[in-house]
GROMACS .gro file of C-alpha atoms in nm:
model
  291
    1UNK     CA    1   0.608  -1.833   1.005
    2UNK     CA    2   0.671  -1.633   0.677
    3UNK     CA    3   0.488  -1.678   0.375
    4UNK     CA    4   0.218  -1.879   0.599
    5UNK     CA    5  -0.050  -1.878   0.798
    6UNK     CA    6  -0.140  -2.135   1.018
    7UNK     CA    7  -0.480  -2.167   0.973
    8UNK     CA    8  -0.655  -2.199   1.350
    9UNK     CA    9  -0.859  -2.543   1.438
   10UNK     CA   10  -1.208  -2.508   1.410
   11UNK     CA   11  -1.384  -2.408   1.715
   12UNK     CA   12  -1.534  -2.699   1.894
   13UNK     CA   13  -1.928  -2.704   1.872
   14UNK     CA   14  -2.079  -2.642   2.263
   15UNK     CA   15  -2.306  -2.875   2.404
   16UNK     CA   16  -2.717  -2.758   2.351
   17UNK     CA   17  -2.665  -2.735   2.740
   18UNK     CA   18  -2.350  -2.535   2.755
   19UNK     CA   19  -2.474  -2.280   2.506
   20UNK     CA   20  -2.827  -2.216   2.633
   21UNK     CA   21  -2.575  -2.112   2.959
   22UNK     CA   22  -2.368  -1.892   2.778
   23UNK     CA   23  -2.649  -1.732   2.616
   24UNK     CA   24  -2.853  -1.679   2.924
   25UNK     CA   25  -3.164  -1.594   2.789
   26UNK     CA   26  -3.018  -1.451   2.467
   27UNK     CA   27  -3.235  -1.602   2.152
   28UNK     CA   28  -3.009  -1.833   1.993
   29UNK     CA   29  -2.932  -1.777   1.638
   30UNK     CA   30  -2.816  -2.124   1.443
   31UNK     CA   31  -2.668  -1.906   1.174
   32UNK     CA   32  -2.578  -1.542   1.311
   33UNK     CA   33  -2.373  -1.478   0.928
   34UNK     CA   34  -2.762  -1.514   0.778
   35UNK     CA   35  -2.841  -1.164   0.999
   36UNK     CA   36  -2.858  -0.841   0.813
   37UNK     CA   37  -2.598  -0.584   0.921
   38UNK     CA   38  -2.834  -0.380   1.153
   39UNK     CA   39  -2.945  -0.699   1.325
   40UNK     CA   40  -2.577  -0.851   1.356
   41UNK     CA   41  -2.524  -0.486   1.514
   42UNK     CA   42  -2.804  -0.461   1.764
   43UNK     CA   43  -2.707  -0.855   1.927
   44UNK     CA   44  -2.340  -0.800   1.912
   45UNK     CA   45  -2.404  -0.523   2.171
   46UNK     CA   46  -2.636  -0.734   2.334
   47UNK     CA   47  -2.336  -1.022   2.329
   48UNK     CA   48  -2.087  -0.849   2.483
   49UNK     CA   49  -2.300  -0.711   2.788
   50UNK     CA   50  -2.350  -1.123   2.844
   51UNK     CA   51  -1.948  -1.129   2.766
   52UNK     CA   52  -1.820  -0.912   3.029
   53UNK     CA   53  -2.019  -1.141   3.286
   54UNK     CA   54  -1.875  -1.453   3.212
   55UNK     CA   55  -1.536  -1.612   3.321
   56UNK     CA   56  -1.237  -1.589   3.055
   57UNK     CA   57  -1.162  -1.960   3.006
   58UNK     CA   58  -1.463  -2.100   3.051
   59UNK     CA   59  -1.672  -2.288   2.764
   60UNK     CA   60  -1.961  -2.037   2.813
   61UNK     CA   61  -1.709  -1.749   2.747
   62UNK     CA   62  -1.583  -1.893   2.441
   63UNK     CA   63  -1.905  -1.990   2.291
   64UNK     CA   64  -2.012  -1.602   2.322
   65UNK     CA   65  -1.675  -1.506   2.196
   66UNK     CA   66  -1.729  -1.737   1.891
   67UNK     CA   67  -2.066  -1.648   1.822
   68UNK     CA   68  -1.964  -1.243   1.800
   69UNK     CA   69  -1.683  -1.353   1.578
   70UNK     CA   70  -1.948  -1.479   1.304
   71UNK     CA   71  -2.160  -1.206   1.381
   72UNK     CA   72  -1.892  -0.990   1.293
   73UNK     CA   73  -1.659  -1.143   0.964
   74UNK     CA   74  -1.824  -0.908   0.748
   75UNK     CA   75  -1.597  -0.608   0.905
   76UNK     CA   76  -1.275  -0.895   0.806
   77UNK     CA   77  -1.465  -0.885   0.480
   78UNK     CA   78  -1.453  -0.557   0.418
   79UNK     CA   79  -1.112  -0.482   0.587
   80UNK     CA   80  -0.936  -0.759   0.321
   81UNK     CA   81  -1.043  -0.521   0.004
   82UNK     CA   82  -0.820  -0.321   0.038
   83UNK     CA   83  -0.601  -0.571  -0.040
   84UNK     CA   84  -0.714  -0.763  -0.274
   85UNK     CA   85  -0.481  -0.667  -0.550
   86UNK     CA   86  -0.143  -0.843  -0.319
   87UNK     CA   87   0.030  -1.097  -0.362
   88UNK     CA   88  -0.058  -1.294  -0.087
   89UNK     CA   89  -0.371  -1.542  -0.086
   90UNK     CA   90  -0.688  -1.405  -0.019
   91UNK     CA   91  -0.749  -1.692   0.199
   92UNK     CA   92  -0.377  -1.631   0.428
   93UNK     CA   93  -0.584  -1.228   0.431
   94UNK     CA   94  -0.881  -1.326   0.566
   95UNK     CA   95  -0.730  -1.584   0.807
   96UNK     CA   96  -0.534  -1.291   0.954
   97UNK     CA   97  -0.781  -1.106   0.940
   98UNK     CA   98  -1.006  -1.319   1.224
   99UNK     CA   99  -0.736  -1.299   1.409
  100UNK     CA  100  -0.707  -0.948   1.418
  101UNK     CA  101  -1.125  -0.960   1.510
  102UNK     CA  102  -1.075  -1.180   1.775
  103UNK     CA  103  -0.823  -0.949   1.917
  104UNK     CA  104  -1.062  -0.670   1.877
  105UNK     CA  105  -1.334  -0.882   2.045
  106UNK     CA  106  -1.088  -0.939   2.374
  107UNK     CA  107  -1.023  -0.568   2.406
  108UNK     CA  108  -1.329  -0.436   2.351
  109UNK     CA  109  -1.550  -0.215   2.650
  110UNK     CA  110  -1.889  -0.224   2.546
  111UNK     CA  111  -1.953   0.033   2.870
  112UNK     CA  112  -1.761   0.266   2.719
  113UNK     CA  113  -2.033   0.334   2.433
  114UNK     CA  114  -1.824   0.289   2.136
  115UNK     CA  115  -1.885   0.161   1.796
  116UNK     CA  116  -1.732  -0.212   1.782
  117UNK     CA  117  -1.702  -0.142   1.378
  118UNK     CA  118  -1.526   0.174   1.455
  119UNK     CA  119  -1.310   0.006   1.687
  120UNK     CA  120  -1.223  -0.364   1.536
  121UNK     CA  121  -1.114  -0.231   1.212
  122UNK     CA  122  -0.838  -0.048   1.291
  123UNK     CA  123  -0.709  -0.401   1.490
  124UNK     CA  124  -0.847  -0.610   1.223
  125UNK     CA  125  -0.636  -0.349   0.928
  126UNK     CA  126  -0.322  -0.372   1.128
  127UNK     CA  127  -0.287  -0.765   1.177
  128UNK     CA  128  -0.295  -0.758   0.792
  129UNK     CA  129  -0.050  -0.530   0.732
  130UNK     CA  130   0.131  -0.669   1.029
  131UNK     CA  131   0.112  -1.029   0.843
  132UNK     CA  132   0.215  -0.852   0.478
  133UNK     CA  133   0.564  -0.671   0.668
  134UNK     CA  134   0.644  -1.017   0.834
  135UNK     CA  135   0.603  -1.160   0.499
  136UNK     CA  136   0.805  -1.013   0.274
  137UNK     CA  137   1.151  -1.096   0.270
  138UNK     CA  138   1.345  -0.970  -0.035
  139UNK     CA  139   1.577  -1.272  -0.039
  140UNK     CA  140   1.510  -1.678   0.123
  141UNK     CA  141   1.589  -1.594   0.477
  142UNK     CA  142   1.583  -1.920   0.779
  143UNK     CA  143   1.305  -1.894   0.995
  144UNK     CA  144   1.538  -1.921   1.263
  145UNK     CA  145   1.656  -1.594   1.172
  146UNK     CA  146   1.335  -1.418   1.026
  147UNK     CA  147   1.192  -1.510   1.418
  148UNK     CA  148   1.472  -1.331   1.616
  149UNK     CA  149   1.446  -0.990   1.358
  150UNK     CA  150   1.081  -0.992   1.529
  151UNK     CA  151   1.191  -1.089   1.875
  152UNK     CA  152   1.447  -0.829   1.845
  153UNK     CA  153   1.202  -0.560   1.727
  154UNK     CA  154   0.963  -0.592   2.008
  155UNK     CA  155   1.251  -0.599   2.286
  156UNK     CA  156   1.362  -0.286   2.107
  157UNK     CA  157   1.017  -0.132   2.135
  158UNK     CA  158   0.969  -0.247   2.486
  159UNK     CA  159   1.295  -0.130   2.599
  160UNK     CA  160   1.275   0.196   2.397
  161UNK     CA  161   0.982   0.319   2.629
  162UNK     CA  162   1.174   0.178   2.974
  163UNK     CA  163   1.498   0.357   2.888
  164UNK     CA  164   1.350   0.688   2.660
  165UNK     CA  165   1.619   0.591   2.439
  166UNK     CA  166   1.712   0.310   2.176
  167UNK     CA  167   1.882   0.044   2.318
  168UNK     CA  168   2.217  -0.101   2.269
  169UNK     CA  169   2.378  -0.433   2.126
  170UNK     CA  170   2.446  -0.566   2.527
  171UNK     CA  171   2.114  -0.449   2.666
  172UNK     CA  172   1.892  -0.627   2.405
  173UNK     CA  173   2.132  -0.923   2.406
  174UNK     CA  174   2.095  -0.924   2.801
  175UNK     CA  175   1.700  -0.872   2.802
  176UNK     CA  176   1.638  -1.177   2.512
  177UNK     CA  177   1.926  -1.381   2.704
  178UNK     CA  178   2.099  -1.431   2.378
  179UNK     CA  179   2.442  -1.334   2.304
  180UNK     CA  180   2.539  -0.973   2.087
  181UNK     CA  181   2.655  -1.166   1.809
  182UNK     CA  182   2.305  -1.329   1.804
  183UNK     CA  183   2.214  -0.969   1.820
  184UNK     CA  184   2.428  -0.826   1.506
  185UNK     CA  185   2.299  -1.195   1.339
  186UNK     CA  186   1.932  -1.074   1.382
  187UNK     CA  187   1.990  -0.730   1.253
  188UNK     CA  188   2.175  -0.842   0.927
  189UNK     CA  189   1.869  -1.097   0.866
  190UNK     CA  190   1.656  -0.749   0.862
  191UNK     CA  191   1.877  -0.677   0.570
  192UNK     CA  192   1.701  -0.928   0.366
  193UNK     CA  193   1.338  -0.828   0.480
  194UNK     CA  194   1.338  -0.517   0.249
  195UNK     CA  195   1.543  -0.502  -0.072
  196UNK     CA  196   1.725  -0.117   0.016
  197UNK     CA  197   1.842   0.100  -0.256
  198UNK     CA  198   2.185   0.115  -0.350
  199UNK     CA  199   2.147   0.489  -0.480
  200UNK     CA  200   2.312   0.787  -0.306
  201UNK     CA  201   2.071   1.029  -0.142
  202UNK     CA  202   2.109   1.344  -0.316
  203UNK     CA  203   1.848   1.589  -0.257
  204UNK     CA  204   1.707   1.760   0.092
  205UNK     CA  205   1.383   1.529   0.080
  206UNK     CA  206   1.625   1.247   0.160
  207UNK     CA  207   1.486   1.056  -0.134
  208UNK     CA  208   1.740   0.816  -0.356
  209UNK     CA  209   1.708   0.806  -0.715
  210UNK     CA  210   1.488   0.529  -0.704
  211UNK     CA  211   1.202   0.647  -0.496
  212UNK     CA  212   1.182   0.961  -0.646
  213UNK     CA  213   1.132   0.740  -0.994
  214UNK     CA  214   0.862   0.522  -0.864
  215UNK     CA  215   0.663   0.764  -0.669
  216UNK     CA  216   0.518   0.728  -0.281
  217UNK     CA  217   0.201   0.550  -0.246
  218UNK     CA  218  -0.079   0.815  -0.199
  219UNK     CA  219  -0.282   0.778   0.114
  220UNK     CA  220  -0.563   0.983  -0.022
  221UNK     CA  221  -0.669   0.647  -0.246
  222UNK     CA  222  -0.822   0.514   0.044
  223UNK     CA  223  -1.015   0.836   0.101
  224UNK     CA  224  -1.104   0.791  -0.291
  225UNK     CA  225  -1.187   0.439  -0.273
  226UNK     CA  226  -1.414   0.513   0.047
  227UNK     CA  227  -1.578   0.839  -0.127
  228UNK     CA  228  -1.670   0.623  -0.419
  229UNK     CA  229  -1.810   0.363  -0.241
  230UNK     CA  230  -2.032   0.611  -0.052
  231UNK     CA  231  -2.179   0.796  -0.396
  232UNK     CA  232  -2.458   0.533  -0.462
  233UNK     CA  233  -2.578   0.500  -0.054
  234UNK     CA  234  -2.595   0.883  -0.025
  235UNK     CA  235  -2.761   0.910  -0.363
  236UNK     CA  236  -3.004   0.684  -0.245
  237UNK     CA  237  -3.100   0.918   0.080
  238UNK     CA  238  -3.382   1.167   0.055
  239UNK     CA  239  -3.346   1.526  -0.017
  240UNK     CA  240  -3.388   1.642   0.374
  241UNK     CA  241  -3.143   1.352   0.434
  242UNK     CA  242  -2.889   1.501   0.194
  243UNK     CA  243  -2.905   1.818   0.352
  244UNK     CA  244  -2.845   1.730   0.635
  245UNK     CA  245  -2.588   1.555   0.629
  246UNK     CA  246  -2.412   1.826   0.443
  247UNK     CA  247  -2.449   2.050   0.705
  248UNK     CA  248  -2.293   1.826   0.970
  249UNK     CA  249  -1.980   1.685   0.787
  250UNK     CA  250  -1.945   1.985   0.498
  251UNK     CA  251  -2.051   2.303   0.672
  252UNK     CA  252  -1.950   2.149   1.034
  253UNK     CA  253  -2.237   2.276   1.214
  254UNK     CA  254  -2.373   2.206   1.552
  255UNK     CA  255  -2.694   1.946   1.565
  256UNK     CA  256  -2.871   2.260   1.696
  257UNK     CA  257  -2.743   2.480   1.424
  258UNK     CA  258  -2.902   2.207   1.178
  259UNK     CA  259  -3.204   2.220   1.325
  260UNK     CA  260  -3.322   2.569   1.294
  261UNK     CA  261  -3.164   2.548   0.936
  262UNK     CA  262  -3.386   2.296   0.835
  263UNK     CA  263  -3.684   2.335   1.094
  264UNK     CA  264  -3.625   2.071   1.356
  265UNK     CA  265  -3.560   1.993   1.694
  266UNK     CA  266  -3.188   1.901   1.799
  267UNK     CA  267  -3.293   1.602   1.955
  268UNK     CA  268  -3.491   1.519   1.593
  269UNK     CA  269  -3.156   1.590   1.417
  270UNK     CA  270  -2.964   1.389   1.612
  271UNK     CA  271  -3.191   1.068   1.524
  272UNK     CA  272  -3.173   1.150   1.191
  273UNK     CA  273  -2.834   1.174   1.169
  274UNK     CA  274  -2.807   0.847   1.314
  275UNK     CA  275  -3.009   0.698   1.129
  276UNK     CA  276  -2.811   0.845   0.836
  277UNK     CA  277  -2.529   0.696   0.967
  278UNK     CA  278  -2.669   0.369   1.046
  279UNK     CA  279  -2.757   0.280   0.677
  280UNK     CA  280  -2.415   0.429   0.546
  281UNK     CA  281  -2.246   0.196   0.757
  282UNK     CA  282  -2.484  -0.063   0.662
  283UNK     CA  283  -2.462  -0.068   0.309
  284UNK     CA  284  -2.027  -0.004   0.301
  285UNK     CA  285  -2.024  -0.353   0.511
  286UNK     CA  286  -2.267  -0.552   0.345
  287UNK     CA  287  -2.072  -0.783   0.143
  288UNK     CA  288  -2.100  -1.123  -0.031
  289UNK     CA  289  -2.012  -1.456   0.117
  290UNK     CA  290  -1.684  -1.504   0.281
  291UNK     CA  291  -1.352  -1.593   0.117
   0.00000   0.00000   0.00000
């Protein structure tokens, strides 16, 4: 529904009995948000090993599933400042945001030796932007119509990879069993979703008038924002540390490279580079309490 989100019912509590199940053997933790990042890390992975064992459906499954959700809210934490300066309530953000963890949480292969971090928040960035483009209509639109412009962009998407072409009026009218004028209906309600320039395009760019007076958004504020945030945490590692870590990301050389650089095995580097690593991440997703 546009312009809200449906906030989801709170997860029912497991009996003591069904939970010591699920857990099988796993120390219980009565409030997994109280762990510090590098804890909430370590039983995550440990989580969804005991995950992949257990039936989908089944309380036991969903009481794992819930308890790596509020292991993990401080990555929906740290996803929803990048928003912060929209519109939208930071609430409706964060709300989306779960879902978008939850999603992350059903999809993720802890065999395959992955990051979950480096994994959910991609998921977890795109349901928010996902929830901000189904949001904002330019003009009051029914929610009749603002559900069949998204119905009719994911049969287009769907049958755009069957037919390795876009489809037509009669074949997406056929595959949603509505009629075309349904169809044309849908796709003048996606007039309303984003106010369009009236200007004439009038330069090779393809840019109106407009655009080229307001400017593009700059994707390399993230990579500012990101850098910034950084400064203090690498400050804060030692000299060795420093150079290190230089070598690797600036100068791009191998782990054994490093290591006759600075003295050191290549197996040594590598655990100092993770190590490295591990309090970066550690102090970019430590946040304060949730929305």
């Amino acid at each position: 529904m546009a312009g809200q989100v449906r906030p989801a019912p709170p997860p029912q509590q497991p009996t003591l009995l069904v939970r010591r199940r699920a857990l099988g053997g796993i120390p219980d933790v009565p409030r997994p948000q109280d762990l510090s990042t590098e804890e909430a890390r370590a039983l995550s992975e440990t989580l969804f090993r005991r995950l992949a064992g257990l039936d989908e459906g089944t309380p036991e499954h969903a009481c794992v599933r819930n308890t790596l959700v509020e292991l993990n809210l401080s990555l929906v934490r740290f996803a929803a400042r990048r928003f912060r300066g929209r519109a939208e309530p930071a609430q409706d953000i964060f709300q989306v945001g779960t879902i978008g963890l939850i999603k992350a949480i059903n999809r993720f292969d802890v065999a395959r030796g992955v990051d979950f971090a480096s994994f959910a928040l991609p998921t977890i960035t795109g349901e928010m932007k996902r929830f901000f483009r189904d949001t904002s209509w330019a003009v009051q639109v029914p929610r009749r119509l603002q559900e069949l412009r998204l119905r009719l962009a994911a049969a287009r998407d769907v049958l755009g990879q069957e037919l390795g072409r876009p489809p037509t009026t009669a074949e997406l009218a056929a595959h949603l069993r509505i009629t075309e004028a349904e169809v044309a209906e849908g796709d003048q309600a996606s007039n309303a979703y984003t106010a369009r320039s009236l200007d004439i395009t009038d330069d090779d760019s393809g840019a109106t008038a407009v655009l080229r007076t307001l400017g593009r958004e700059d994707p390399s504020f993230d990579v500012i924002e990101c850098l910034d945030a950084l400064k203090p945490l690498i400050a804060a590692l030692t000299d060795r540390e420093r150079t290190i870590l230089s070598l690797r990301f600036v100068d791009e050389l191998t782990q054994a490279d490093i290591g006759e650089r600075v003295g050191l095995s290549q197996m040594h580097v590598s655990r100092v580079l993770t190590h490295i690593m591990d309090r970066l991440r550690t102090g970019l997703l430590d946040d304060g309490p949730a929305p």
